[in-house]
Amino acid sequence: MTASRTIPLVPSASVHEHAWMTESVHLTSDGRVRYVRCAGCSVRRVDVDAVAVAPPTALTREIG
Ligand SMILES: [Zn+2]
C-alpha cells in the first residue's frame, strides 16, 4: 500500500501577491494611517505612511 500525498487546493496567503486597496485614510501625528484590503483574498492590513514630505508649492510667481 502506497501512501498518497495530497496537494492542498486552498492556496495559502503567501501564494499570491496581495493587491492592496485603500478602504479609508486617517491623518495622525505619525503620518497617514491607511486601512487596506486585498482585492484577491479580502485580508486586511493597516499601513502607515510616514509624514508626507511634499515638495514645496509656489505661493507666488518667481520674483526678481
Ligand atoms: Zn491577498
PDB file of N, CA and C and ligand atoms in Angstrom:
ATOM      1  N   MET A   1       0.849  -1.187   0.000  1.00  0.00           N
ATOM      2  CA  MET A   1       0.000   0.000   0.000  1.00  0.00           C
ATOM      3  C   MET A   1       0.886   1.238   0.000  1.00  0.00           C
ATOM      4  N   THR A   2       0.611   2.096  -0.916  1.00  0.00           N
ATOM      5  CA  THR A   2       1.441   3.297  -1.008  1.00  0.00           C
ATOM      6  C   THR A   2       0.743   4.461  -0.327  1.00  0.00           C
ATOM      7  N   ALA A   3       1.529   5.277   0.242  1.00  0.00           N
ATOM      8  CA  ALA A   3       0.988   6.475   0.887  1.00  0.00           C
ATOM      9  C   ALA A   3       0.665   7.510  -0.171  1.00  0.00           C
ATOM     10  N   SER A   4      -0.545   7.983  -0.125  1.00  0.00           N
ATOM     11  CA  SER A   4      -0.903   9.004  -1.109  1.00  0.00           C
ATOM     12  C   SER A   4      -0.640  10.385  -0.538  1.00  0.00           C
ATOM     13  N   ARG A   5      -0.167  11.195  -1.361  1.00  0.00           N
ATOM     14  CA  ARG A   5       0.081  12.572  -0.931  1.00  0.00           C
ATOM     15  C   ARG A   5      -0.919  13.482  -1.620  1.00  0.00           C
ATOM     16  N   THR A   6      -1.469  14.342  -0.841  1.00  0.00           N
ATOM     17  CA  THR A   6      -2.421  15.281  -1.419  1.00  0.00           C
ATOM     18  C   THR A   6      -1.831  16.682  -1.432  1.00  0.00           C
ATOM     19  N   ILE A   7      -2.169  17.370  -2.433  1.00  0.00           N
ATOM     20  CA  ILE A   7      -1.720  18.756  -2.542  1.00  0.00           C
ATOM     21  C   ILE A   7      -2.882  19.641  -2.126  1.00  0.00           C
ATOM     22  N   PRO A   8      -2.674  20.468  -1.145  1.00  0.00           N
ATOM     23  CA  PRO A   8      -3.782  21.339  -0.721  1.00  0.00           C
ATOM     24  C   PRO A   8      -4.269  22.217  -1.864  1.00  0.00           C
ATOM     25  N   LEU A   9      -5.576  22.265  -2.005  1.00  0.00           N
ATOM     26  CA  LEU A   9      -6.150  23.048  -3.102  1.00  0.00           C
ATOM     27  C   LEU A   9      -6.341  24.507  -2.719  1.00  0.00           C
ATOM     28  N   VAL A  10      -6.382  24.755  -1.431  1.00  0.00           N
ATOM     29  CA  VAL A  10      -6.576  26.128  -0.981  1.00  0.00           C
ATOM     30  C   VAL A  10      -5.214  26.802  -0.877  1.00  0.00           C
ATOM     31  N   PRO A  11      -5.011  27.810  -1.667  1.00  0.00           N
ATOM     32  CA  PRO A  11      -3.706  28.474  -1.612  1.00  0.00           C
ATOM     33  C   PRO A  11      -3.523  29.213  -0.296  1.00  0.00           C
ATOM     34  N   SER A  12      -2.336  29.176   0.207  1.00  0.00           N
ATOM     35  CA  SER A  12      -2.082  29.923   1.435  1.00  0.00           C
ATOM     36  C   SER A  12      -1.895  31.393   1.085  1.00  0.00           C
ATOM     37  N   ALA A  13      -1.889  32.202   2.114  1.00  0.00           N
ATOM     38  CA  ALA A  13      -1.813  33.644   1.889  1.00  0.00           C
ATOM     39  C   ALA A  13      -0.515  34.038   1.200  1.00  0.00           C
ATOM     40  N   SER A  14       0.514  33.188   1.350  1.00  0.00           N
ATOM     41  CA  SER A  14       1.798  33.568   0.778  1.00  0.00           C
ATOM     42  C   SER A  14       1.877  33.257  -0.707  1.00  0.00           C
ATOM     43  N   VAL A  15       0.862  32.573  -1.239  1.00  0.00           N
ATOM     44  CA  VAL A  15       0.917  32.160  -2.635  1.00  0.00           C
ATOM     45  C   VAL A  15       0.750  33.344  -3.579  1.00  0.00           C
ATOM     46  N   HIS A  16      -0.204  34.183  -3.281  1.00  0.00           N
ATOM     47  CA  HIS A  16      -0.417  35.275  -4.211  1.00  0.00           C
ATOM     48  C   HIS A  16       0.100  36.600  -3.655  1.00  0.00           C
ATOM     49  N   GLU A  17       0.303  37.485  -4.553  1.00  0.00           N
ATOM     50  CA  GLU A  17       0.756  38.816  -4.168  1.00  0.00           C
ATOM     51  C   GLU A  17      -0.477  39.657  -3.925  1.00  0.00           C
ATOM     52  N   HIS A  18      -0.604  40.165  -2.705  1.00  0.00           N
ATOM     53  CA  HIS A  18      -1.810  40.910  -2.358  1.00  0.00           C
ATOM     54  C   HIS A  18      -1.947  42.167  -3.218  1.00  0.00           C
ATOM     55  N   ALA A  19      -3.163  42.442  -3.581  1.00  0.00           N
ATOM     56  CA  ALA A  19      -3.470  43.664  -4.334  1.00  0.00           C
ATOM     57  C   ALA A  19      -4.191  44.601  -3.376  1.00  0.00           C
ATOM     58  N   TRP A  20      -3.419  45.415  -2.671  1.00  0.00           N
ATOM     59  CA  TRP A  20      -3.992  46.243  -1.605  1.00  0.00           C
ATOM     60  C   TRP A  20      -4.802  47.397  -2.157  1.00  0.00           C
ATOM     61  N   MET A  21      -6.000  47.526  -1.628  1.00  0.00           N
ATOM     62  CA  MET A  21      -6.852  48.666  -1.958  1.00  0.00           C
ATOM     63  C   MET A  21      -7.103  49.437  -0.667  1.00  0.00           C
ATOM     64  N   THR A  22      -7.013  50.730  -0.736  1.00  0.00           N
ATOM     65  CA  THR A  22      -7.233  51.561   0.446  1.00  0.00           C
ATOM     66  C   THR A  22      -8.725  51.695   0.712  1.00  0.00           C
ATOM     67  N   GLU A  23      -9.131  51.337   1.938  1.00  0.00           N
ATOM     68  CA  GLU A  23     -10.543  51.474   2.309  1.00  0.00           C
ATOM     69  C   GLU A  23     -10.804  52.796   2.994  1.00  0.00           C
ATOM     70  N   SER A  24      -9.859  53.223   3.827  1.00  0.00           N
ATOM     71  CA  SER A  24     -10.022  54.516   4.478  1.00  0.00           C
ATOM     72  C   SER A  24      -8.663  55.042   4.893  1.00  0.00           C
ATOM     73  N   VAL A  25      -8.599  56.348   5.045  1.00  0.00           N
ATOM     74  CA  VAL A  25      -7.346  57.023   5.368  1.00  0.00           C
ATOM     75  C   VAL A  25      -7.599  57.958   6.539  1.00  0.00           C
ATOM     76  N   HIS A  26      -6.674  57.968   7.480  1.00  0.00           N
ATOM     77  CA  HIS A  26      -6.796  58.860   8.630  1.00  0.00           C
ATOM     78  C   HIS A  26      -5.463  59.557   8.845  1.00  0.00           C
ATOM     79  N   LEU A  27      -5.521  60.859   8.997  1.00  0.00           N
ATOM     80  CA  LEU A  27      -4.303  61.614   9.252  1.00  0.00           C
ATOM     81  C   LEU A  27      -4.026  61.614  10.747  1.00  0.00           C
ATOM     82  N   THR A  28      -2.822  61.228  11.117  1.00  0.00           N
ATOM     83  CA  THR A  28      -2.419  61.237  12.521  1.00  0.00           C
ATOM     84  C   THR A  28      -1.090  61.965  12.622  1.00  0.00           C
ATOM     85  N   SER A  29      -0.640  62.170  13.855  1.00  0.00           N
ATOM     86  CA  SER A  29       0.639  62.855  14.041  1.00  0.00           C
ATOM     87  C   SER A  29       1.797  61.988  13.569  1.00  0.00           C
ATOM     88  N   ASP A  30       1.595  60.693  13.467  1.00  0.00           N
ATOM     89  CA  ASP A  30       2.643  59.797  12.988  1.00  0.00           C
ATOM     90  C   ASP A  30       2.661  59.674  11.480  1.00  0.00           C
ATOM     91  N   GLY A  31       1.697  60.253  10.847  1.00  0.00           N
ATOM     92  CA  GLY A  31       1.627  60.143   9.399  1.00  0.00           C
ATOM     93  C   GLY A  31       0.217  59.782   8.994  1.00  0.00           C
ATOM     94  N   ARG A  32       0.122  59.240   7.817  1.00  0.00           N
ATOM     95  CA  ARG A  32      -1.188  58.904   7.277  1.00  0.00           C
ATOM     96  C   ARG A  32      -1.429  57.409   7.466  1.00  0.00           C
ATOM     97  N   VAL A  33      -2.419  57.064   8.276  1.00  0.00           N
ATOM     98  CA  VAL A  33      -2.750  55.667   8.520  1.00  0.00           C
ATOM     99  C   VAL A  33      -3.785  55.233   7.493  1.00  0.00           C
ATOM    100  N   ARG A  34      -3.474  54.138   6.822  1.00  0.00           N
ATOM    101  CA  ARG A  34      -4.379  53.648   5.781  1.00  0.00           C
ATOM    102  C   ARG A  34      -4.852  52.249   6.135  1.00  0.00           C
ATOM    103  N   TYR A  35      -6.132  52.038   6.043  1.00  0.00           N
ATOM    104  CA  TYR A  35      -6.717  50.717   6.229  1.00  0.00           C
ATOM    105  C   TYR A  35      -6.908  50.133   4.843  1.00  0.00           C
ATOM    106  N   VAL A  36      -6.179  49.047   4.592  1.00  0.00           N
ATOM    107  CA  VAL A  36      -6.189  48.486   3.247  1.00  0.00           C
ATOM    108  C   VAL A  36      -6.739  47.060   3.271  1.00  0.00           C
ATOM    109  N   ARG A  37      -7.257  46.643   2.145  1.00  0.00           N
ATOM    110  CA  ARG A  37      -7.808  45.293   1.998  1.00  0.00           C
ATOM    111  C   ARG A  37      -7.364  44.729   0.667  1.00  0.00           C
ATOM    112  N   CYS A  38      -7.015  43.437   0.681  1.00  0.00           N
ATOM    113  CA  CYS A  38      -6.595  42.791  -0.561  1.00  0.00           C
ATOM    114  C   CYS A  38      -7.825  42.501  -1.412  1.00  0.00           C
ATOM    115  N   ALA A  39      -7.753  42.897  -2.673  1.00  0.00           N
ATOM    116  CA  ALA A  39      -8.870  42.656  -3.588  1.00  0.00           C
ATOM    117  C   ALA A  39      -9.013  41.171  -3.894  1.00  0.00           C
ATOM    118  N   GLY A  40      -7.943  40.412  -3.713  1.00  0.00           N
ATOM    119  CA  GLY A  40      -7.979  38.997  -4.067  1.00  0.00           C
ATOM    120  C   GLY A  40      -8.501  38.099  -2.959  1.00  0.00           C
ATOM    121  N   CYS A  41      -8.024  38.312  -1.731  1.00  0.00           N
ATOM    122  CA  CYS A  41      -8.375  37.381  -0.657  1.00  0.00           C
ATOM    123  C   CYS A  41      -9.043  38.070   0.525  1.00  0.00           C
ATOM    124  N   SER A  42      -9.300  39.367   0.419  1.00  0.00           N
ATOM    125  CA  SER A  42     -10.035  40.127   1.441  1.00  0.00           C
ATOM    126  C   SER A  42      -9.309  40.228   2.779  1.00  0.00           C
ATOM    127  N   VAL A  43      -8.027  39.891   2.794  1.00  0.00           N
ATOM    128  CA  VAL A  43      -7.239  40.094   4.019  1.00  0.00           C
ATOM    129  C   VAL A  43      -7.068  41.586   4.224  1.00  0.00           C
ATOM    130  N   ARG A  44      -7.086  41.984   5.503  1.00  0.00           N
ATOM    131  CA  ARG A  44      -6.955  43.403   5.799  1.00  0.00           C
ATOM    132  C   ARG A  44      -5.611  43.685   6.461  1.00  0.00           C
ATOM    133  N   ARG A  45      -5.167  44.925   6.351  1.00  0.00           N
ATOM    134  CA  ARG A  45      -3.917  45.341   6.952  1.00  0.00           C
ATOM    135  C   ARG A  45      -4.010  46.832   7.221  1.00  0.00           C
ATOM    136  N   VAL A  46      -3.235  47.274   8.189  1.00  0.00           N
ATOM    137  CA  VAL A  46      -3.168  48.703   8.468  1.00  0.00           C
ATOM    138  C   VAL A  46      -1.774  49.169   8.111  1.00  0.00           C
ATOM    139  N   ASP A  47      -1.695  50.135   7.250  1.00  0.00           N
ATOM    140  CA  ASP A  47      -0.418  50.703   6.835  1.00  0.00           C
ATOM    141  C   ASP A  47      -0.288  52.108   7.380  1.00  0.00           C
ATOM    142  N   VAL A  48       0.938  52.542   7.522  1.00  0.00           N
ATOM    143  CA  VAL A  48       1.157  53.933   7.883  1.00  0.00           C
ATOM    144  C   VAL A  48       2.179  54.510   6.916  1.00  0.00           C
ATOM    145  N   ASP A  49       1.836  55.639   6.373  1.00  0.00           N
ATOM    146  CA  ASP A  49       2.769  56.369   5.534  1.00  0.00           C
ATOM    147  C   ASP A  49       3.433  57.396   6.428  1.00  0.00           C
ATOM    148  N   ALA A  50       4.746  57.448   6.386  1.00  0.00           N
ATOM    149  CA  ALA A  50       5.445  58.443   7.178  1.00  0.00           C
ATOM    150  C   ALA A  50       4.909  59.823   6.815  1.00  0.00           C
ATOM    151  N   VAL A  51       5.127  60.746   7.703  1.00  0.00           N
ATOM    152  CA  VAL A  51       4.653  62.108   7.457  1.00  0.00           C
ATOM    153  C   VAL A  51       5.073  62.521   6.048  1.00  0.00           C
ATOM    154  N   ALA A  52       4.098  62.921   5.301  1.00  0.00           N
ATOM    155  CA  ALA A  52       4.338  63.223   3.896  1.00  0.00           C
ATOM    156  C   ALA A  52       5.347  64.346   3.733  1.00  0.00           C
ATOM    157  N   VAL A  53       6.304  64.079   2.900  1.00  0.00           N
ATOM    158  CA  VAL A  53       7.273  65.113   2.574  1.00  0.00           C
ATOM    159  C   VAL A  53       6.946  65.555   1.159  1.00  0.00           C
ATOM    160  N   ALA A  54       6.074  66.544   1.108  1.00  0.00           N
ATOM    161  CA  ALA A  54       5.646  67.031  -0.193  1.00  0.00           C
ATOM    162  C   ALA A  54       6.595  68.116  -0.672  1.00  0.00           C
ATOM    163  N   PRO A  55       6.835  68.154  -1.939  1.00  0.00           N
ATOM    164  CA  PRO A  55       7.668  69.238  -2.448  1.00  0.00           C
ATOM    165  C   PRO A  55       6.982  70.563  -2.210  1.00  0.00           C
ATOM    166  N   PRO A  56       7.756  71.608  -1.978  1.00  0.00           N
ATOM    167  CA  PRO A  56       7.147  72.905  -1.727  1.00  0.00           C
ATOM    168  C   PRO A  56       6.321  73.368  -2.909  1.00  0.00           C
ATOM    169  N   THR A  57       5.248  74.032  -2.573  1.00  0.00           N
ATOM    170  CA  THR A  57       4.380  74.578  -3.606  1.00  0.00           C
ATOM    171  C   THR A  57       4.569  76.086  -3.658  1.00  0.00           C
ATOM    172  N   ALA A  58       4.752  76.611  -4.854  1.00  0.00           N
ATOM    173  CA  ALA A  58       4.953  78.050  -5.003  1.00  0.00           C
ATOM    174  C   ALA A  58       3.678  78.800  -4.640  1.00  0.00           C
ATOM    175  N   LEU A  59       3.841  79.773  -3.776  1.00  0.00           N
ATOM    176  CA  LEU A  59       2.698  80.587  -3.380  1.00  0.00           C
ATOM    177  C   LEU A  59       2.588  81.803  -4.308  1.00  0.00           C
ATOM    178  N   THR A  60       3.731  82.222  -4.817  1.00  0.00           N
ATOM    179  CA  THR A  60       3.740  83.347  -5.746  1.00  0.00           C
ATOM    180  C   THR A  60       4.519  82.953  -6.989  1.00  0.00           C
ATOM    181  N   ARG A  61       4.445  83.774  -7.976  1.00  0.00           N
ATOM    182  CA  ARG A  61       5.298  83.538  -9.141  1.00  0.00           C
ATOM    183  C   ARG A  61       6.705  83.978  -8.772  1.00  0.00           C
ATOM    184  N   GLU A  62       7.667  83.608  -9.593  1.00  0.00           N
ATOM    185  CA  GLU A  62       9.044  83.986  -9.313  1.00  0.00           C
ATOM    186  C   GLU A  62       9.197  85.497  -9.385  1.00  0.00           C
ATOM    187  N   ILE A  63       9.915  86.040  -8.431  1.00  0.00           N
ATOM    188  CA  ILE A  63      10.090  87.489  -8.336  1.00  0.00           C
ATOM    189  C   ILE A  63      11.567  87.826  -8.465  1.00  0.00           C
ATOM    190  N   GLY A  64      11.893  88.843  -9.261  1.00  0.00           N
ATOM    191  CA  GLY A  64      13.257  89.315  -9.390  1.00  0.00           C
ATOM    192  C   GLY A  64      14.070  88.592 -10.439  1.00  0.00           C
TER     193      GLY A  64
HETATM  194 ZN    ZN B   1      -4.461  38.763  -0.988  1.00  0.00          ZN
END
